RNA sequence: GGUGGAGUGGCCGAGAGGCGAGGCAGCGGCCUGCAAAGCCGUAUACGUGGGUUCGAAUCCCAUCUCCACCUCCA
């Protein structure tokens, strides 16, 4: 069985056949860094992080490029309102996005190009489009001529005459209302730093051209997969494709779009202002639980986010963590190399190969964990070791191996030294309680447990002695 | 108006013609001094109305409701 992915362009599942055997090139539309990241942004990032991990696990060498749109109308407006330089404003949020991605275990891309860092490439592509007869200059701005390109609308099956007019620039200056800006002439009220020299005078790039130019620069004329949120399909991706095709490039072979996060059925969105900020969520929940919640629903399905979403994910995460911890203590922890080399259960592979069927893959993990717990109870160390290895290998594909370094030290951000000191103190209480229990002095034993619980320390008795842990929730 | 998507048990969510994914919550049990964790068991589920079929949540027709894109949006 080989990997099949749903291609938005053809609306079919297609077998993944890379342009270069053994390699996979992916361009992912990253954030417009004009405000703080919300949960929805992370969903897209996690979905494509899982794609990358699965491709790598399947033997591909993956090059993933995720851009940063660091200049656009809103960035300029918001920065001006706040009295900031637009470039400082953009960088501030770029850092927030990076921190948010890292917090939920999204690995950094191979390249993270900024629009403003690729003005030469953008100008070159615009000139190429003008030379090809697919773009024209008008008053210092350059527009893409949609009527000149028969393939326009093919990605999203739009007929030009049925569309509402594009409104990214004054209609009267364009040949067709659907023409969109490749280059925007600078305006009087815009800062000098927000414009660059061009053959058509000072100006700045339009929204769509940066992706075409940067994809071409880093991934070449053609690449395997272009990804992004579902809402980017039109006009952004349609326009990107039109530009690149009109410029004579093969561009993306396959399009993948992740669905959004909804609340009470409605889309979470920057403009609606109903976005749950990542910073707010992570103040109350473990990052791994957030990642699990975001990954648990198939990437093309809406993810209904409610107050119980993170509670459920936390419970599941606790289950995974608990099993890995107990099993590792009993039979020893496999090395990272062993985990990444371990054979994956066939049902898991089948699910992942079927357009990244994470929900079904998670079901396999749960079944494995249940079998592992049963093996631990039965004292079957061999079975416990096998299930531990399989569970960690599968969780690793999802970026959720509890023993992986990114999740290891997250407990309340405590340092190893502080944890060791705490362990020393708690052990004394555990010993006192063990003595009380041996004397059947339940009142004293319970008092000790209650006192620790009040400090957020959970005691769990087991046949071979009590163990303690911090309560996972704030 | 154009394009696309969705309605599954208390909740979240897979599946896509025939053995009721999985999780969370609940209930019963085992274990435990009590708990926690774990394990076992536990559900007249597939928007509505027709139809096709030996058999439909899955196919066809009709219908209702919701959502999204066509402005910025992951």
Short mmCIF file of C-alpha atoms (C1' of nucleotides) in Angstrom, two decimals:
data_model
loop_
_atom_site.label_atom_id
_atom_site.label_comp_id
_atom_site.label_asym_id
_atom_site.label_seq_id
_atom_site.Cartn_x
_atom_site.Cartn_y
_atom_site.Cartn_z
CA UNK A 1 0.00 0.00 0.00
CA UNK A 2 1.22 3.44 -0.83
CA UNK A 3 0.31 6.88 0.37
CA UNK A 4 -2.82 8.37 -1.12
CA UNK A 5 -3.64 12.03 -0.63
CA UNK A 6 -6.74 14.00 -1.40
CA UNK A 7 -6.04 16.56 -4.11
CA UNK A 8 -8.24 19.63 -3.85
CA UNK A 9 -7.66 20.46 -7.50
CA UNK A 10 -9.04 17.19 -8.86
CA UNK A 11 -11.22 16.47 -5.83
CA UNK A 12 -9.97 12.92 -5.79
CA UNK A 13 -7.60 10.84 -3.73
CA UNK A 14 -4.39 10.36 -5.66
CA UNK A 15 -1.41 8.16 -5.10
CA UNK A 16 1.54 10.25 -4.00
CA UNK A 17 4.14 10.09 -6.73
CA UNK A 18 6.99 12.52 -6.10
CA UNK A 19 8.68 14.40 -8.90
CA UNK A 20 12.00 13.11 -7.61
CA UNK A 21 12.00 9.56 -6.25
CA UNK A 22 12.60 9.47 -2.52
CA UNK A 23 12.01 13.17 -2.05
CA UNK A 24 8.99 15.31 -1.28
CA UNK A 25 8.79 19.07 -1.71
CA UNK A 26 6.05 20.99 0.07
CA UNK A 27 5.11 24.64 0.03
CA UNK A 28 2.87 25.66 2.87
CA UNK A 29 1.18 29.03 3.17
CA UNK A 30 2.22 30.40 6.53
CA UNK A 31 0.83 33.18 8.62
CA UNK A 32 0.22 36.80 7.85
CA UNK A 33 1.91 38.17 10.91
CA UNK A 34 -0.39 41.02 11.78
CA UNK A 35 -1.96 39.65 14.96
CA UNK A 36 -1.49 36.93 17.55
CA UNK A 37 -1.88 33.27 16.60
CA UNK A 38 -5.09 31.49 17.49
CA UNK A 39 -5.95 27.83 17.73
CA UNK A 40 -7.05 27.67 14.10
CA UNK A 41 -3.62 28.65 12.86
CA UNK A 42 -2.08 25.81 14.79
CA UNK A 43 -4.46 23.31 13.31
CA UNK A 44 -3.13 23.86 9.84
CA UNK A 45 0.45 23.79 11.08
CA UNK A 46 -0.09 20.55 13.00
CA UNK A 47 -1.82 18.91 10.04
CA UNK A 48 1.11 19.56 7.73
CA UNK A 49 3.59 18.68 10.46
CA UNK A 50 1.93 15.28 10.65
CA UNK A 51 2.14 15.04 6.85
CA UNK A 52 5.85 15.76 6.99
CA UNK A 53 6.43 13.22 9.75
CA UNK A 54 4.49 10.56 7.91
CA UNK A 55 6.34 11.20 4.66
CA UNK A 56 9.65 10.96 6.50
CA UNK A 57 8.58 7.82 8.29
CA UNK A 58 7.64 6.45 4.87
CA UNK A 59 11.19 7.02 3.69
CA UNK A 60 10.99 10.36 1.93
CA UNK A 61 13.42 13.19 2.37
CA UNK A 62 11.08 16.13 2.89
CA UNK A 63 11.72 19.77 2.10
CA UNK A 64 8.97 21.89 3.57
CA UNK A 65 8.91 25.62 2.97
CA UNK A 66 6.52 27.77 4.96
CA UNK A 67 6.43 31.45 4.14
CA UNK A 68 5.80 34.46 6.34
CA UNK A 69 3.69 37.23 4.87
CA UNK A 70 5.27 40.14 6.66
CA UNK A 71 3.68 42.98 4.74
CA UNK A 72 0.09 43.58 3.73
CA UNK A 73 -2.62 46.20 4.11
CA UNK A 74 -3.65 45.15 7.59
CA UNK A 75 -0.14 45.00 8.91
CA UNK A 76 0.45 48.57 7.82
CA UNK A 77 -2.85 49.78 9.24
CA UNK A 78 -2.55 48.01 12.57
CA UNK A 79 1.03 49.04 13.09
CA UNK A 80 0.18 52.65 12.31
CA UNK A 81 -2.73 52.59 14.75
CA UNK A 82 -0.47 51.23 17.45
CA UNK A 83 2.26 53.71 16.68
CA UNK A 84 4.68 50.98 15.70
CA UNK A 85 6.97 50.60 12.74
CA UNK A 86 5.24 48.06 10.51
CA UNK A 87 8.34 45.88 10.32
CA UNK A 88 8.67 45.73 14.09
CA UNK A 89 4.98 44.88 14.35
CA UNK A 90 5.34 42.07 11.84
CA UNK A 91 8.41 40.62 13.52
CA UNK A 92 6.75 40.72 16.91
CA UNK A 93 3.96 38.46 15.65
CA UNK A 94 6.29 36.33 13.60
CA UNK A 95 8.02 35.49 16.87
CA UNK A 96 4.70 34.72 18.52
CA UNK A 97 3.81 32.36 15.72
CA UNK A 98 7.15 30.63 15.94
CA UNK A 99 6.77 30.18 19.68
CA UNK A 100 3.26 28.81 19.24
CA UNK A 101 4.37 26.34 16.58
CA UNK A 102 7.25 25.17 18.71
CA UNK A 103 5.06 24.82 21.78
CA UNK A 104 2.87 22.22 20.11
CA UNK A 105 5.78 20.34 18.60
CA UNK A 106 5.56 21.61 15.04
CA UNK A 107 9.05 21.24 13.69
CA UNK A 108 10.66 24.23 12.02
CA UNK A 109 10.46 24.19 8.22
CA UNK A 110 13.49 23.88 5.97
CA UNK A 111 13.03 27.49 4.98
CA UNK A 112 10.83 30.26 6.32
CA UNK A 113 11.07 32.98 3.67
CA UNK A 114 9.57 36.42 4.15
CA UNK A 115 7.85 38.31 1.40
CA UNK A 116 9.92 41.44 1.98
CA UNK A 117 13.10 39.43 1.65
CA UNK A 118 12.27 38.36 -1.89
CA UNK A 119 11.51 41.56 -3.76
CA UNK A 120 13.97 40.73 -6.59
CA UNK A 121 12.33 37.36 -7.21
CA UNK A 122 8.90 38.98 -7.11
CA UNK A 123 9.90 41.69 -9.58
CA UNK A 124 11.42 39.12 -11.90
CA UNK A 125 8.24 37.09 -11.96
CA UNK A 126 6.07 40.14 -12.57
CA UNK A 127 8.27 41.20 -15.49
CA UNK A 128 8.04 37.70 -16.87
CA UNK A 129 4.25 37.88 -16.68
CA UNK A 130 4.22 41.24 -18.44
CA UNK A 131 6.49 39.83 -21.15
CA UNK A 132 4.15 36.86 -21.55
CA UNK A 133 1.20 39.17 -22.00
CA UNK A 134 -0.53 38.14 -18.79
CA UNK A 135 0.01 41.31 -16.79
CA UNK A 136 -0.12 45.06 -17.38
CA UNK A 137 0.95 48.24 -15.62
CA UNK A 138 -1.55 50.89 -14.72
CA UNK A 139 -0.65 53.97 -12.71
CA UNK A 140 2.39 52.45 -11.07
CA UNK A 141 0.58 49.25 -10.15
CA UNK A 142 0.72 45.98 -12.04
CA UNK A 143 -2.26 43.70 -12.45
CA UNK A 144 -2.69 40.13 -13.54
CA UNK A 145 -4.89 39.94 -16.61
CA UNK A 146 -7.31 37.12 -15.82
CA UNK A 147 -8.96 37.20 -19.24
CA UNK A 148 -5.60 36.52 -20.85
CA UNK A 149 -5.21 33.22 -19.07
CA UNK A 150 -7.74 30.51 -20.01
CA UNK A 151 -6.81 28.33 -17.04
CA UNK A 152 -7.98 30.92 -14.56
CA UNK A 153 -10.47 29.38 -12.16
CA UNK A 154 -9.44 25.79 -12.80
CA UNK A 155 -8.27 25.11 -9.27
CA UNK A 156 -11.58 25.98 -7.66
CA UNK A 157 -13.92 25.61 -10.64
CA UNK A 158 -14.88 29.20 -10.76
CA UNK A 159 -16.27 30.83 -13.87
CA UNK A 160 -15.11 34.43 -14.13
CA UNK A 161 -18.53 35.80 -14.93
CA UNK A 162 -20.07 34.26 -11.84
CA UNK A 163 -17.60 35.75 -9.41
CA UNK A 164 -17.99 38.83 -7.32
CA UNK A 165 -15.42 41.48 -8.27
CA UNK A 166 -12.04 41.41 -6.57
CA UNK A 167 -11.71 44.42 -4.35
CA UNK A 168 -8.04 44.60 -3.59
CA UNK A 169 -7.68 47.73 -5.66
CA UNK A 170 -9.84 50.35 -7.41
CA UNK A 171 -11.93 48.70 -10.08
CA UNK A 172 -11.70 51.61 -12.50
CA UNK A 173 -7.96 51.18 -12.96
CA UNK A 174 -8.25 47.58 -14.11
CA UNK A 175 -9.17 46.01 -17.43
CA UNK A 176 -11.38 43.47 -15.72
CA UNK A 177 -12.91 43.64 -12.28
CA UNK A 178 -11.36 40.27 -11.47
CA UNK A 179 -7.81 41.34 -12.23
CA UNK A 180 -5.74 41.32 -9.07
CA UNK A 181 -2.68 43.28 -8.04
CA UNK A 182 0.79 41.86 -8.51
CA UNK A 183 2.45 45.11 -7.53
CA UNK A 184 0.86 47.93 -5.60
CA UNK A 185 2.01 51.49 -6.15
CA UNK A 186 2.87 53.14 -2.86
CA UNK A 187 0.30 55.48 -1.39
CA UNK A 188 0.94 58.88 0.12
CA UNK A 189 0.01 57.80 3.64
CA UNK A 190 2.22 54.71 3.62
CA UNK A 191 5.66 54.81 5.23
CA UNK A 192 8.73 55.10 3.04
CA UNK A 193 10.03 51.81 4.44
CA UNK A 194 6.98 49.98 3.06
CA UNK A 195 7.92 50.46 -0.57
CA UNK A 196 10.66 49.30 -2.92
CA UNK A 197 11.97 50.50 -6.25
CA UNK A 198 10.55 48.81 -9.29
CA UNK A 199 10.39 49.41 -13.04
CA UNK A 200 6.98 50.96 -12.36
CA UNK A 201 8.05 53.21 -9.50
CA UNK A 202 7.95 52.75 -5.74
CA UNK A 203 5.59 50.10 -4.51
CA UNK A 204 5.12 46.81 -2.69
CA UNK A 205 4.13 43.29 -3.68
CA UNK A 206 0.54 42.15 -3.91
CA UNK A 207 -0.56 39.35 -1.67
CA UNK A 208 -0.41 36.38 -4.03
CA UNK A 209 2.80 36.93 -5.97
CA UNK A 210 5.14 36.32 -3.03
CA UNK A 211 4.14 32.67 -2.79
CA UNK A 212 4.64 32.05 -6.50
CA UNK A 213 8.03 33.73 -6.41
CA UNK A 214 9.29 32.07 -3.24
CA UNK A 215 8.02 28.61 -4.16
CA UNK A 216 9.89 28.93 -7.44
CA UNK A 217 13.05 30.07 -5.69
CA UNK A 218 13.18 27.37 -3.03
CA UNK A 219 11.41 24.42 -4.62
CA UNK A 220 11.92 25.02 -8.31
CA UNK A 221 9.59 25.28 -11.27
CA UNK A 222 7.50 22.36 -10.04
CA UNK A 223 7.05 20.83 -6.64
CA UNK A 224 5.00 18.06 -5.10
CA UNK A 225 2.50 19.50 -2.66
CA UNK A 226 1.07 22.91 -1.96
CA UNK A 227 -0.78 23.24 1.32
CA UNK A 228 -2.72 25.74 3.31
CA UNK A 229 -6.01 26.42 5.02
CA UNK A 230 -9.22 25.78 3.16
CA UNK A 231 -10.02 29.47 3.13
CA UNK A 232 -6.95 30.15 1.00
CA UNK A 233 -8.27 28.15 -1.92
CA UNK A 234 -9.89 31.17 -3.45
CA UNK A 235 -8.68 33.65 -4.32
CA UNK A 236 -5.18 33.13 -2.95
CA UNK A 237 -4.28 29.71 -4.31
CA UNK A 238 -6.23 30.19 -7.50
CA UNK A 239 -4.26 33.36 -8.15
CA UNK A 240 -0.96 31.78 -7.20
CA UNK A 241 -1.53 28.98 -9.64
CA UNK A 242 -2.62 31.33 -12.40
CA UNK A 243 0.52 33.46 -11.95
CA UNK A 244 2.91 30.57 -11.89
CA UNK A 245 1.30 28.72 -14.77
CA UNK A 246 1.08 31.91 -16.81
CA UNK A 247 4.77 32.50 -16.09
CA UNK A 248 5.48 29.09 -17.55
CA UNK A 249 6.09 27.08 -14.40
CA UNK A 250 4.62 23.69 -13.54
CA UNK A 251 4.01 24.75 -9.94
CA UNK A 252 2.18 22.46 -7.51
CA UNK A 253 1.37 18.89 -8.51
CA UNK A 254 -1.10 18.35 -5.70
CA UNK A 255 -3.09 20.68 -3.47
CA UNK A 256 -3.96 19.95 0.13
CA UNK A 257 -6.22 22.09 2.28
CA UNK A 258 -6.90 21.76 5.96
CA UNK A 259 -10.30 22.57 7.38
CA UNK A 260 -10.83 25.02 10.16
CA UNK A 261 -11.69 25.08 13.80
CA UNK A 262 -15.28 25.96 14.56
CA UNK A 263 -17.09 27.07 17.68
CA UNK A 264 -20.78 26.24 17.77
CA UNK A 265 -20.48 25.51 14.08
CA UNK A 266 -19.01 28.86 13.11
CA UNK A 267 -15.49 29.31 11.81
CA UNK A 268 -12.85 30.66 14.13
CA UNK A 269 -11.37 33.66 12.43
CA UNK A 270 -9.21 36.69 12.88
CA UNK A 271 -11.76 38.98 11.35
CA UNK A 272 -14.65 37.58 13.35
CA UNK A 273 -12.63 38.10 16.47
CA UNK A 274 -13.75 34.78 17.91
CA UNK A 275 -10.32 33.24 17.74
CA UNK A 276 -9.07 31.48 20.81
CA UNK A 277 -5.57 32.78 21.28
CA UNK A 278 -2.91 30.15 21.65
CA UNK A 279 -1.50 32.01 24.63
CA UNK A 280 -4.86 31.80 26.41
CA UNK A 281 -5.27 28.09 25.77
CA UNK A 282 -1.73 27.20 26.78
CA UNK A 283 -2.09 29.12 30.02
CA UNK A 284 -4.61 26.50 31.09
CA UNK A 285 -3.70 23.32 29.23
CA UNK A 286 -0.68 21.24 28.37
CA UNK A 287 0.68 21.93 24.90
CA UNK A 288 0.68 18.24 24.08
CA UNK A 289 -3.02 18.06 24.85
CA UNK A 290 -3.63 20.95 22.46
CA UNK A 291 -1.66 19.21 19.76
CA UNK A 292 -3.58 16.00 20.34
CA UNK A 293 -6.89 17.84 20.19
CA UNK A 294 -5.93 19.50 16.90
CA UNK A 295 -4.57 16.33 15.31
CA UNK A 296 -7.35 14.02 16.47
CA UNK A 297 -9.89 15.11 13.88
CA UNK A 298 -9.23 14.35 10.21
CA UNK A 299 -7.52 17.37 8.69
CA UNK A 300 -10.25 17.85 6.09
CA UNK A 301 -13.09 17.82 8.63
CA UNK A 302 -14.23 20.72 10.72
CA UNK A 303 -12.95 20.54 14.25
CA UNK A 304 -15.68 21.59 16.65
CA UNK A 305 -13.97 23.27 19.57
CA UNK A 306 -15.77 23.48 22.89
CA UNK A 307 -14.85 23.74 26.53
CA UNK A 308 -14.62 19.97 26.78
CA UNK A 309 -12.29 19.56 23.80
CA UNK A 310 -9.11 20.17 25.75
CA UNK A 311 -10.37 18.26 28.79
CA UNK A 312 -10.90 15.20 26.63
CA UNK A 313 -7.56 15.59 24.95
CA UNK A 314 -5.91 15.99 28.33
CA UNK A 315 -7.50 12.77 29.50
CA UNK A 316 -6.27 10.93 26.42
CA UNK A 317 -2.83 12.40 26.72
CA UNK A 318 -2.72 11.33 30.36
CA UNK A 319 -3.59 7.83 29.27
CA UNK A 320 -0.76 7.71 26.74
CA UNK A 321 1.67 9.25 29.16
CA UNK A 322 0.64 6.97 31.98
CA UNK A 323 1.13 3.84 29.93
CA UNK A 324 4.50 4.91 28.55
CA UNK A 325 5.71 5.86 32.02
CA UNK A 326 4.56 2.67 33.72
CA UNK A 327 5.70 0.40 30.93
CA UNK A 328 9.10 2.07 30.72
CA UNK A 329 9.64 1.65 34.45
CA UNK A 330 8.72 -2.00 34.18
CA UNK A 331 10.46 -3.14 31.01
CA UNK A 332 12.83 -0.30 30.17
CA UNK A 333 12.52 2.53 27.68
CA UNK A 334 13.42 1.89 24.07
CA UNK A 335 15.87 4.33 22.51
CA UNK A 336 14.81 6.96 20.02
CA UNK A 337 16.51 4.96 17.30
CA UNK A 338 14.54 1.87 18.23
CA UNK A 339 11.32 3.87 18.19
CA UNK A 340 11.93 5.28 14.75
CA UNK A 341 12.95 1.89 13.38
CA UNK A 342 10.11 -0.06 14.97
CA UNK A 343 7.61 -1.78 12.76
CA UNK A 344 4.23 -0.05 12.76
CA UNK A 345 0.98 -2.01 13.06
CA UNK A 346 -0.55 -2.63 9.64
CA UNK A 347 -3.85 -1.00 10.57
CA UNK A 348 -2.01 2.15 11.57
CA UNK A 349 -0.06 2.29 8.32
CA UNK A 350 -3.21 1.67 6.33
CA UNK A 351 -5.01 4.50 8.09
CA UNK A 352 -2.18 6.97 7.60
CA UNK A 353 -1.68 5.98 3.98
CA UNK A 354 -5.34 6.71 3.35
CA UNK A 355 -5.07 10.49 3.20
CA UNK A 356 -3.62 10.74 6.71
CA UNK A 357 -6.41 8.98 8.57
CA UNK A 358 -5.29 10.16 11.98
CA UNK A 359 -8.60 9.35 13.73
CA UNK A 360 -8.36 5.71 12.70
CA UNK A 361 -4.66 5.70 13.49
CA UNK A 362 -5.45 6.98 16.97
CA UNK A 363 -7.93 4.17 17.42
CA UNK A 364 -5.10 1.71 16.75
CA UNK A 365 -2.96 3.49 19.31
CA UNK A 366 -5.71 3.26 21.90
CA UNK A 367 -6.13 -0.43 21.24
CA UNK A 368 -2.40 -0.93 21.57
CA UNK A 369 -2.28 0.99 24.83
CA UNK A 370 -5.17 -1.04 26.22
CA UNK A 371 -3.38 -4.27 25.33
CA UNK A 372 -0.21 -2.88 26.86
CA UNK A 373 -1.93 -2.00 30.11
CA UNK A 374 -3.42 -5.47 30.25
CA UNK A 375 0.03 -6.96 29.68
CA UNK A 376 1.44 -4.89 32.52
CA UNK A 377 -1.33 -6.06 34.85
CA UNK A 378 -0.77 -9.66 33.80
CA UNK A 379 2.98 -9.34 34.32
CA UNK A 380 3.69 -10.24 30.71
CA UNK A 381 6.86 -8.20 30.24
CA UNK A 382 7.47 -9.37 26.71
CA UNK A 383 4.05 -8.22 25.53
CA UNK A 384 4.40 -5.01 27.51
CA UNK A 385 7.70 -4.20 25.85
CA UNK A 386 6.30 -4.92 22.41
CA UNK A 387 3.26 -2.73 22.93
CA UNK A 388 5.36 0.04 24.46
CA UNK A 389 7.57 0.12 21.40
CA UNK A 390 4.64 0.02 18.99
CA UNK A 391 2.71 2.69 20.88
CA UNK A 392 5.66 5.05 21.02
CA UNK A 393 6.45 4.50 17.35
CA UNK A 394 2.89 5.36 16.37
CA UNK A 395 2.66 8.33 18.71
CA UNK A 396 5.97 9.55 17.33
CA UNK A 397 4.46 9.73 13.84
CA UNK A 398 1.82 12.07 15.25
CA UNK A 399 4.46 14.06 17.12
CA UNK A 400 3.00 12.85 20.40
CA UNK A 401 5.51 10.41 21.83
CA UNK A 402 5.29 11.17 25.56
CA UNK A 403 8.94 10.25 25.97
CA UNK A 404 10.12 12.60 23.23
CA UNK A 405 12.30 15.49 24.40
CA UNK A 406 9.78 18.18 23.52
CA UNK A 407 7.28 16.86 26.06
CA UNK A 408 9.71 15.58 28.67
CA UNK A 409 10.32 18.72 30.68
CA UNK A 410 7.02 20.42 30.30
CA UNK A 411 5.65 19.70 33.74
CA UNK A 412 4.98 23.15 35.12
CA UNK A 413 8.17 24.24 33.45
CA UNK A 414 10.08 22.86 36.43
CA UNK A 415 13.79 22.39 36.20
CA UNK A 416 15.27 18.96 36.69
CA UNK A 417 16.94 20.11 39.88
CA UNK A 418 13.70 21.45 41.30
CA UNK A 419 11.92 18.22 40.45
CA UNK A 420 14.65 16.21 42.14
CA UNK A 421 14.32 18.33 45.26
CA UNK A 422 10.55 17.94 45.20
CA UNK A 423 10.93 14.21 44.76
CA UNK A 424 13.17 14.11 47.85
CA UNK A 425 10.55 15.91 49.94
CA UNK A 426 7.57 13.97 48.68
CA UNK A 427 9.37 10.66 49.18
CA UNK A 428 9.55 11.41 52.90
CA UNK A 429 5.79 11.83 53.02
CA UNK A 430 5.29 8.68 51.01
CA UNK A 431 7.43 6.74 53.48
CA UNK A 432 5.50 8.14 56.42
CA UNK A 433 2.29 7.19 54.71
CA UNK A 434 3.56 3.70 53.97
CA UNK A 435 4.29 3.24 57.66
CA UNK A 436 0.81 4.45 58.57
CA UNK A 437 -0.73 2.12 56.03
CA UNK A 438 1.27 -0.80 57.36
CA UNK A 439 -0.21 -0.01 60.79
CA UNK A 440 -3.65 0.28 59.18
CA UNK A 441 -3.74 3.86 60.41
CA UNK A 442 -5.95 4.97 57.54
CA UNK A 443 -6.72 8.37 59.03
CA UNK A 444 -3.05 9.36 59.01
CA UNK A 445 -2.47 7.86 55.56
CA UNK A 446 -5.38 9.74 54.09
CA UNK A 447 -4.36 12.96 55.78
CA UNK A 448 -0.94 12.78 54.17
CA UNK A 449 -2.45 12.08 50.78
CA UNK A 450 -4.94 14.92 51.16
CA UNK A 451 -2.25 17.34 52.21
CA UNK A 452 -0.17 16.53 49.14
CA UNK A 453 -3.23 16.72 46.93
CA UNK A 454 -3.76 20.24 48.22
CA UNK A 455 -0.33 21.09 46.80
CA UNK A 456 -1.19 19.60 43.43
CA UNK A 457 0.64 16.35 44.07
CA UNK A 458 -1.23 13.18 43.25
CA UNK A 459 -0.42 9.95 45.06
CA UNK A 460 -1.22 6.64 43.48
CA UNK A 461 -0.70 3.37 45.36
CA UNK A 462 0.53 0.34 43.51
CA UNK A 463 1.58 -3.14 44.48
CA UNK A 464 5.25 -2.18 44.43
CA UNK A 465 4.81 1.09 46.32
CA UNK A 466 3.28 4.50 45.86
CA UNK A 467 4.28 6.94 43.14
CA UNK A 468 3.59 10.60 42.88
CA UNK A 469 2.97 13.00 40.05
CA UNK A 470 1.90 16.56 39.59
CA UNK A 471 -1.73 17.16 38.75
CA UNK A 472 -1.66 17.74 35.02
CA UNK A 473 -4.09 20.65 35.00
CA UNK A 474 -3.63 24.12 36.30
"C1'" G B 1 -26.31 34.26 -7.85
"C1'" G B 2 -21.60 30.95 -8.52
"C1'" U B 3 -18.41 27.14 -6.10
"C1'" G B 4 -17.68 23.65 -2.29
"C1'" G B 5 -18.68 21.10 2.41
"C1'" A B 6 -21.58 19.03 6.53
"C1'" G B 7 -25.88 16.67 9.33
"C1'" U B 8 -23.78 9.57 13.08
"C1'" G B 9 -25.47 7.37 20.20
"C1'" G B 10 -25.18 12.40 26.31
"C1'" C B 11 -20.59 14.80 23.85
"C1'" C B 12 -16.31 14.56 20.29
"C1'" G B 13 -15.62 11.96 16.18
"C1'" A B 14 -14.18 7.44 12.26
"C1'" G B 15 -16.53 4.52 8.62
"C1'" A B 16 -18.99 4.49 3.56
"C1'" G B 17 -23.80 -1.89 1.09
"C1'" G B 18 -23.77 -7.10 5.17
"C1'" C B 19 -19.64 -8.86 11.61
"C1'" G B 20 -22.16 -1.59 15.91
"C1'" A B 21 -13.86 2.34 14.91
"C1'" G B 22 -11.93 4.95 18.91
"C1'" G B 23 -12.15 8.54 22.77
"C1'" C B 24 -14.68 11.46 26.68
"C1'" A B 25 -18.74 11.35 30.10
"C1'" G B 26 -22.27 7.69 32.47
"C1'" C B 27 -23.67 2.91 34.55
"C1'" G B 28 -22.27 -2.21 36.53
"C1'" G B 29 -18.14 -5.30 37.90
"C1'" C B 30 -12.79 -6.78 39.07
"C1'" C B 31 -8.65 -4.77 41.75
"C1'" U B 32 -7.88 -1.37 46.21
"C1'" G B 33 -8.23 -0.27 53.52
"C1'" C B 34 -10.50 3.91 50.70
"C1'" A B 35 -9.03 6.25 46.37
"C1'" A B 36 -6.34 6.95 41.73
"C1'" A B 37 -4.74 4.28 37.62
"C1'" G B 38 -5.74 -0.08 34.98
"C1'" C B 39 -8.83 -4.10 33.16
"C1'" C B 40 -13.81 -6.40 31.87
"C1'" G B 41 -18.83 -5.45 30.61
"C1'" U B 42 -22.53 -1.96 29.15
"C1'" A B 43 -25.99 2.04 23.76
"C1'" U B 44 -33.57 0.83 20.05
"C1'" A B 45 -26.63 6.06 16.51
"C1'" C B 46 -26.51 7.44 11.48
"C1'" G B 47 -31.49 15.05 9.51
"C1'" U B 48 -36.54 13.85 7.02
"C1'" G B 49 -39.61 11.28 3.19
"C1'" G B 50 -39.56 7.89 -0.67
"C1'" G B 51 -36.91 4.21 -3.70
"C1'" U B 52 -33.10 0.27 -5.33
"C1'" U B 53 -31.35 -4.33 -2.87
"C1'" C B 54 -31.87 -10.70 0.13
"C1'" G B 55 -29.62 -6.63 3.03
"C1'" A B 56 -28.47 0.84 3.29
"C1'" A B 57 -25.65 5.08 8.02
"C1'" U B 58 -23.35 3.72 3.32
"C1'" C B 59 -26.37 3.72 -3.56
"C1'" C B 60 -30.60 6.74 -6.19
"C1'" C B 61 -34.52 10.68 -6.02
"C1'" A B 62 -36.73 14.42 -3.29
"C1'" U B 63 -36.62 17.52 0.90
"C1'" C B 64 -35.12 20.28 5.43
"C1'" U B 65 -31.22 22.46 8.25
"C1'" C B 66 -26.33 24.28 8.97
"C1'" C B 67 -21.43 26.01 7.39
"C1'" A B 68 -17.71 28.08 4.23
"C1'" C B 69 -15.36 30.62 -0.10
"C1'" C B 70 -16.43 34.35 -4.05
"C1'" U B 71 -13.43 41.25 0.92
"C1'" C B 72 -8.73 39.89 4.91
"C1'" C B 73 -8.44 34.99 6.99
"C1'" A B 74 -5.15 28.62 8.74
#
